[in-house]
PDB file of C-alpha atoms in Angstrom:
ATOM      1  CA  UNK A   1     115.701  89.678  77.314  1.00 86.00           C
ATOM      2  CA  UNK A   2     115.774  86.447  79.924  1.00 87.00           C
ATOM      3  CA  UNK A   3     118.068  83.484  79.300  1.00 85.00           C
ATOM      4  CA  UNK A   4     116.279  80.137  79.513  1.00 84.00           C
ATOM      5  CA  UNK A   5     118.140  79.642  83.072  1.00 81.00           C
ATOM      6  CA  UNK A   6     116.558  82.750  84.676  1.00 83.00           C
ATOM      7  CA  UNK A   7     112.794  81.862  83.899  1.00 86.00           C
ATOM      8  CA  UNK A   8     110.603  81.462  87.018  1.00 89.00           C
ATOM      9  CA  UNK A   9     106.728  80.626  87.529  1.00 89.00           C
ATOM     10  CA  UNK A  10     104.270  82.988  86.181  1.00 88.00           C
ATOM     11  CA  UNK A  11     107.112  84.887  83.763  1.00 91.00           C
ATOM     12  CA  UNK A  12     105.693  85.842  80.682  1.00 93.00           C
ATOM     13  CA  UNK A  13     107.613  85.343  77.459  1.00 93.00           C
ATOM     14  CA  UNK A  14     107.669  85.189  73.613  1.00 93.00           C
ATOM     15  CA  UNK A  15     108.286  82.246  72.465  1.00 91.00           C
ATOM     16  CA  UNK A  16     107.868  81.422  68.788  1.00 89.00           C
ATOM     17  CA  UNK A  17     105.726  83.621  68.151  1.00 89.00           C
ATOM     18  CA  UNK A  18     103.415  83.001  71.312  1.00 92.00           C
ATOM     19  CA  UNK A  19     102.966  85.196  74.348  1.00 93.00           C
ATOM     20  CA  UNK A  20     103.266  82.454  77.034  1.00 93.00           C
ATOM     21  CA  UNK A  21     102.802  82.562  80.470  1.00 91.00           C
ATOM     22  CA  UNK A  22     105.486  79.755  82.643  1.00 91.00           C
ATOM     23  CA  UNK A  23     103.378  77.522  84.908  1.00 91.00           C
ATOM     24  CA  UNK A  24     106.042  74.992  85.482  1.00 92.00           C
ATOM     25  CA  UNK A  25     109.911  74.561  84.819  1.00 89.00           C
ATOM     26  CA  UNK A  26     112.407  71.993  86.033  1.00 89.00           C
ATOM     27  CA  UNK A  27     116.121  71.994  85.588  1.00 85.00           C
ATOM     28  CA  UNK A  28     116.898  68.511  84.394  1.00 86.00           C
ATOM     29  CA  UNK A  29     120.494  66.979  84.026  1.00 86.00           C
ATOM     30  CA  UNK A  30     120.308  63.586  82.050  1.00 84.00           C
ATOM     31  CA  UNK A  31     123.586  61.673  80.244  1.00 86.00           C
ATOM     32  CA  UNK A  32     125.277  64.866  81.312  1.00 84.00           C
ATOM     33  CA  UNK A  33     123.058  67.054  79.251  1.00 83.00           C
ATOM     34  CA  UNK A  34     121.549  69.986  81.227  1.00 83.00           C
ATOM     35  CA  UNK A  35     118.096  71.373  79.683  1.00 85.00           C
ATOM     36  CA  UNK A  36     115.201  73.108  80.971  1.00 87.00           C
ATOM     37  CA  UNK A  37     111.871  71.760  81.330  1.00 90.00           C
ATOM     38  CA  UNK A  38     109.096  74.208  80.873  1.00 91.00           C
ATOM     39  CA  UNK A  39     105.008  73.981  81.314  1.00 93.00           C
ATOM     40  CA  UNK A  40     103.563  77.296  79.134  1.00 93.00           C
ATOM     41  CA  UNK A  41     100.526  78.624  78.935  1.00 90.00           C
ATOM     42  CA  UNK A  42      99.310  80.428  75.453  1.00 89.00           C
ATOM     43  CA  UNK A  43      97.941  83.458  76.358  1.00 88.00           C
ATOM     44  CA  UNK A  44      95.991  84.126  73.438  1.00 85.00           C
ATOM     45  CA  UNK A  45      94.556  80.639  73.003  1.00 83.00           C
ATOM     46  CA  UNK A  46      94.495  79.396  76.642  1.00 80.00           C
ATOM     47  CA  UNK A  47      96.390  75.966  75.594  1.00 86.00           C
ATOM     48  CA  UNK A  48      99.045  74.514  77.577  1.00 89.00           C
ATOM     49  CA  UNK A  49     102.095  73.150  76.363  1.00 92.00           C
ATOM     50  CA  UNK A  50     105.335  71.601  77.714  1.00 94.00           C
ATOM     51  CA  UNK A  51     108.715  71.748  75.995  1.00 91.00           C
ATOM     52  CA  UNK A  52     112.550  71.154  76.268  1.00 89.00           C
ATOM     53  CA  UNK A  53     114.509  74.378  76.550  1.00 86.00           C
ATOM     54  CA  UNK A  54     118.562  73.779  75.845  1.00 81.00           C
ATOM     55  CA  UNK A  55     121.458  76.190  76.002  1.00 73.00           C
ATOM     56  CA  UNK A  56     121.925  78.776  78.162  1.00 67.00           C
ATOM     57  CA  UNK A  57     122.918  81.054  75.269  1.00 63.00           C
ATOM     58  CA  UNK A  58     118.886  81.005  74.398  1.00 78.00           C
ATOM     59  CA  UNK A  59     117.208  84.142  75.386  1.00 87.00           C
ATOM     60  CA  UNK A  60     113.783  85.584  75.258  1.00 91.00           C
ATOM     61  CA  UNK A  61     111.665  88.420  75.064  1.00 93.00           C
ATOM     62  CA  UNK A  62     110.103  89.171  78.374  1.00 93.00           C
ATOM     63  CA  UNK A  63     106.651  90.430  77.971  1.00 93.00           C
ATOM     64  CA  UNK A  64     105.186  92.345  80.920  1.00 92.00           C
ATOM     65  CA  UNK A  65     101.145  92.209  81.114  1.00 91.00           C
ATOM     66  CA  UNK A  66      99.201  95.089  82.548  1.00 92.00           C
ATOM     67  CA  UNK A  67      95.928  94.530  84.479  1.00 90.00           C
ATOM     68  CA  UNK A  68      93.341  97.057  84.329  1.00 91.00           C
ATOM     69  CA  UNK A  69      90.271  97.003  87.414  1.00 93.00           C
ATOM     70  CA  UNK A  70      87.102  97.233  85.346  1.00 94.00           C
ATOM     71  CA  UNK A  71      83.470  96.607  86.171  1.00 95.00           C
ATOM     72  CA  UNK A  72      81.210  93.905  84.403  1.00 95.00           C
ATOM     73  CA  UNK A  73      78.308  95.224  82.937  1.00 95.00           C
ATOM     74  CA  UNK A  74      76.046  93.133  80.518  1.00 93.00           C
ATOM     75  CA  UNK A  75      76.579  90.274  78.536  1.00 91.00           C
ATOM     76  CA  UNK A  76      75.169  90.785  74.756  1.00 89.00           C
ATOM     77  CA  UNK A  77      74.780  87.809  73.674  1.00 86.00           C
ATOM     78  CA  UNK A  78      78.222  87.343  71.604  1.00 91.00           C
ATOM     79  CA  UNK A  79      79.958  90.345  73.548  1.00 93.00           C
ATOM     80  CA  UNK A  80      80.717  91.026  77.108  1.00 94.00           C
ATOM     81  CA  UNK A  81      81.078  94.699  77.875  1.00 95.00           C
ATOM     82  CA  UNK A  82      83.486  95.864  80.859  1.00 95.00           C
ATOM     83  CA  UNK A  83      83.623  99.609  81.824  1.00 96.00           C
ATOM     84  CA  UNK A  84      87.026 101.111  83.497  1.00 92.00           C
ATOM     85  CA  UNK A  85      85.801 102.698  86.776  1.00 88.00           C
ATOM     86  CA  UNK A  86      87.962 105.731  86.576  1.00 90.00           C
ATOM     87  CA  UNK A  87      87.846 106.866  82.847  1.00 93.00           C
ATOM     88  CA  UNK A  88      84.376 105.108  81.928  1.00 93.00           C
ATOM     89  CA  UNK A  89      85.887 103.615  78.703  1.00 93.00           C
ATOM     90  CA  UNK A  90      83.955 100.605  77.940  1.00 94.00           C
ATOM     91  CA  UNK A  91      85.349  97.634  76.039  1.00 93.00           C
ATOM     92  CA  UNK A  92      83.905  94.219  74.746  1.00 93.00           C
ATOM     93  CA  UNK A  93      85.318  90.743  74.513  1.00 91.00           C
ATOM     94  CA  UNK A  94      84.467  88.200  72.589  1.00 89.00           C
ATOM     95  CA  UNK A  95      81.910  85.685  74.337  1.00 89.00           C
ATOM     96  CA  UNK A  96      84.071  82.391  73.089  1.00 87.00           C
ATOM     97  CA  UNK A  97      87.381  84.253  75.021  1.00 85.00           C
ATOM     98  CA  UNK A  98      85.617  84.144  78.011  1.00 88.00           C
ATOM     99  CA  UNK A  99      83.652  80.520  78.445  1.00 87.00           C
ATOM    100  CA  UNK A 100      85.370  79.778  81.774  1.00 88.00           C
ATOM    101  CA  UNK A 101      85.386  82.911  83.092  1.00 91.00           C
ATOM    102  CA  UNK A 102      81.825  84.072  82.422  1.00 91.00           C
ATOM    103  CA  UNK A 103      80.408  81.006  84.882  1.00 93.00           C
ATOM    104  CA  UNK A 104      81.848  83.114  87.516  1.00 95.00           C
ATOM    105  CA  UNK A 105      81.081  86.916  86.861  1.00 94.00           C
ATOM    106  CA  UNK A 106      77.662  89.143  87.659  1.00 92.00           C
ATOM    107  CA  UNK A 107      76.725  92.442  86.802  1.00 91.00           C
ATOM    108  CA  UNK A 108      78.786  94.678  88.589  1.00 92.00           C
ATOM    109  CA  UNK A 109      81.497  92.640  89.419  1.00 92.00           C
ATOM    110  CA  UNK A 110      84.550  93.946  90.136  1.00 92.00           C
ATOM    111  CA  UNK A 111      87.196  91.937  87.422  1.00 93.00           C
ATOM    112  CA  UNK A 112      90.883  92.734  86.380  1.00 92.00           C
ATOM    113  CA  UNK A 113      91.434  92.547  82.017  1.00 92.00           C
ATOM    114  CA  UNK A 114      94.690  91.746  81.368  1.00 90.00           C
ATOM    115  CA  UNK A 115      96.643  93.298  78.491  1.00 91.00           C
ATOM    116  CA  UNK A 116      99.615  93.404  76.481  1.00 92.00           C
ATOM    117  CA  UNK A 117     100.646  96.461  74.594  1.00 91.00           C
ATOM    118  CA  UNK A 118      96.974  97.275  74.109  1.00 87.00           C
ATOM    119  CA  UNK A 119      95.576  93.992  73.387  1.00 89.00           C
ATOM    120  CA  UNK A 120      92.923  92.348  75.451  1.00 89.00           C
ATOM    121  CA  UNK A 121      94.099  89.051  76.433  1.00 88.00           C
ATOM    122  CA  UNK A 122      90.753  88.451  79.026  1.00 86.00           C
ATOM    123  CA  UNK A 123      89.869  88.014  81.999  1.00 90.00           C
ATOM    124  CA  UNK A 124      91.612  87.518  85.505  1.00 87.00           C
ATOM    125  CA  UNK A 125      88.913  86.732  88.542  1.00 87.00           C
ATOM    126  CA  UNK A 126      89.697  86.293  92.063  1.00 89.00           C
ATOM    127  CA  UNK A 127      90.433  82.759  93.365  1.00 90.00           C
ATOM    128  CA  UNK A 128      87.174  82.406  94.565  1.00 94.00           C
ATOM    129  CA  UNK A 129      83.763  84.009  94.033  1.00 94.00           C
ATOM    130  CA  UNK A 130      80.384  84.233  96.322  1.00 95.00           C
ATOM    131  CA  UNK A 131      77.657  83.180  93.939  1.00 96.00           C
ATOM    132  CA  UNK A 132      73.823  81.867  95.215  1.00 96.00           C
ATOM    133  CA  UNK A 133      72.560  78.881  94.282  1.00 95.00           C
ATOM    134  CA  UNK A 134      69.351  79.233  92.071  1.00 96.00           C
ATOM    135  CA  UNK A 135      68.129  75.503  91.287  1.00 94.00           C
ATOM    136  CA  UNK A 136      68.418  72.147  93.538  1.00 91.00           C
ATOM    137  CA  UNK A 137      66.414  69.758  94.780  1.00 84.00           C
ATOM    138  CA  UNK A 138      65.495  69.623  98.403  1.00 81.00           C
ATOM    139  CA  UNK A 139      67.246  67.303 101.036  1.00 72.00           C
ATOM    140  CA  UNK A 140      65.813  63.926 101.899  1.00 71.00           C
ATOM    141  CA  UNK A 141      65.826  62.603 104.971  1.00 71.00           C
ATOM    142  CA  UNK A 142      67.887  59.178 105.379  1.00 67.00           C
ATOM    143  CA  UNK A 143      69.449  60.039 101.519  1.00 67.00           C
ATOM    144  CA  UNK A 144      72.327  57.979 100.973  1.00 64.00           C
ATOM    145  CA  UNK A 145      73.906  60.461  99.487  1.00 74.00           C
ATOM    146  CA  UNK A 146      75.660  63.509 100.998  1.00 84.00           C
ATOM    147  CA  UNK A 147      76.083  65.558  97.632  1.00 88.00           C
ATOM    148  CA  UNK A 148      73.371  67.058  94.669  1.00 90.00           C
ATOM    149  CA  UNK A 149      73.700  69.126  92.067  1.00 92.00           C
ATOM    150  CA  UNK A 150      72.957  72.765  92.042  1.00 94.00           C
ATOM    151  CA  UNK A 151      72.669  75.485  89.330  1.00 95.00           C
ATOM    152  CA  UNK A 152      74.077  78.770  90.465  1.00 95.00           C
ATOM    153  CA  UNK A 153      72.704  82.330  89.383  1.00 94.00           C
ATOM    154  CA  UNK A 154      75.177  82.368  86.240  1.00 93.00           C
ATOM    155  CA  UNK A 155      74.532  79.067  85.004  1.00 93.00           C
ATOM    156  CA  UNK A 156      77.428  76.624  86.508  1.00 94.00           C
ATOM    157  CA  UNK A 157      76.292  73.474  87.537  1.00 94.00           C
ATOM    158  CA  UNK A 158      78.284  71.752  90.229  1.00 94.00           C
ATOM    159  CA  UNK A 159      77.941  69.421  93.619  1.00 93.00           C
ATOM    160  CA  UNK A 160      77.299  70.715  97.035  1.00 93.00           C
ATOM    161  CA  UNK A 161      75.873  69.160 100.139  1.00 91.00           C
ATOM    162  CA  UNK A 162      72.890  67.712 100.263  1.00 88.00           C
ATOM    163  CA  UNK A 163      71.755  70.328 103.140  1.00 88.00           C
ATOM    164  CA  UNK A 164      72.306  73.864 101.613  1.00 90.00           C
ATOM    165  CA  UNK A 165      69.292  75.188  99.977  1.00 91.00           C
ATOM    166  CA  UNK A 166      68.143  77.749  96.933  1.00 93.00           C
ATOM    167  CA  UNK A 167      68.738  81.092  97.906  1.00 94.00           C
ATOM    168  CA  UNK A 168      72.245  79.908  99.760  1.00 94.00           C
ATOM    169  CA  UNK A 169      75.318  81.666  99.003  1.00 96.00           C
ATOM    170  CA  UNK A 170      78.221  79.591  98.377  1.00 96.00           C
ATOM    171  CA  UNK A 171      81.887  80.251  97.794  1.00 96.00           C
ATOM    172  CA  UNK A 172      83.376  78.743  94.650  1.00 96.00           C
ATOM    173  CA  UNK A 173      86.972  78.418  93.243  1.00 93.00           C
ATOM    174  CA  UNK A 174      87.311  80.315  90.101  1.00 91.00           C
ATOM    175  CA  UNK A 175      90.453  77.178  89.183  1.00 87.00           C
ATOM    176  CA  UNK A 176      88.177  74.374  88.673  1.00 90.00           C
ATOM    177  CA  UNK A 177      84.671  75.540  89.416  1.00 91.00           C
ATOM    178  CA  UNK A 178      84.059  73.270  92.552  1.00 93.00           C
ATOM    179  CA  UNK A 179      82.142  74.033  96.057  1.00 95.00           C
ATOM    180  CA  UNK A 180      84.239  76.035  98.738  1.00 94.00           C
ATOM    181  CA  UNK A 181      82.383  76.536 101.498  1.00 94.00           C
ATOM    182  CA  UNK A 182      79.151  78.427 102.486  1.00 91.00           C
ATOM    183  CA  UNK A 183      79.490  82.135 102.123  1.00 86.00           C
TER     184      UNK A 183
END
């Protein structure tokens, strides 16, 4: 169990029901009433929301996630299937859990699952990824602009200088999906 005045970023908890992840918290004292403020994560449905915690008498479960190193290997169509290097099980995921995530992984990639007490929550990728860019349109000389969009080889669409080129590898941030620097 953790009291409300020991949680920290990145602690995972139950709360209501919900395995939640902290992002944020802030001990507030207002009209001499001392509370927590706390930024969660859902870990099941990916939404974020923020909350008052009071009393230090309120405890809760700490939940401790495993990550497993598995390999990508093929997306299905609805399915994504992952096999664990070392004992060769192979396990699926549902496309719709992975939407972000899949605009950063390849065939073979190297990927972490995260779980708790057997369940697959998804996915966790590296900050950033090395991914070539498959579609854009060629500079122009004297363009005013210094950006243009580019389709990379697993779909995502994003800005990147006007000079780089198909068949350029770029680095991308896995956060928010935006140019990095050239690979």
């Amino acid at each position: 169990m953790i009291n409300v005045n020991d949680l920290k970023n990145g602690v995972v908890i139950e709360y209501d029901g919900k395995l939640v992840q902290i992002l944020e918290f802030m001990h507030v004292l207002q009209n001499k009433v001392a509370y927590v403020r706390v930024k969660m994560k859902d870990l099941r449905t990916g939404t974020v929301t923020e909350t008052a915690l009071k009393g230090s008498d309120t405890t809760f479960k700490r939940c401790y996630i495993d990550k497993r190193p598995m390999q990508y290997l093929y997306n299905s169509g609805d399915m994504y299937t992952f096999m664990d290097t070392e004992t060769y099980e192979q396990i699926d995921i549902p496309k719709e859990r992975l939407e972000w995530e899949s605009k950063f992984m390849k065939d073979g990639d190297e990927v972490s699952i995260t779980m708790y007490e057997g369940e697959i929550l998804g996915v966790s990728l590296a900050d950033k990824v090395t991914l070539e860019i498959v579609d854009t349109t060629p500079a122009i000389k004297g363009q005013a602009t210094d950006r243009k969009k580019a389709t990379l080889e697993t779909g995502l669409e994003l800005t990147v200088p006007a000079f780089l080129e198909n068949g350029t590898k770029i680095v991308v941030s896995t956060i928010d999906g935006t140019y990095v620097s050239r690979a």
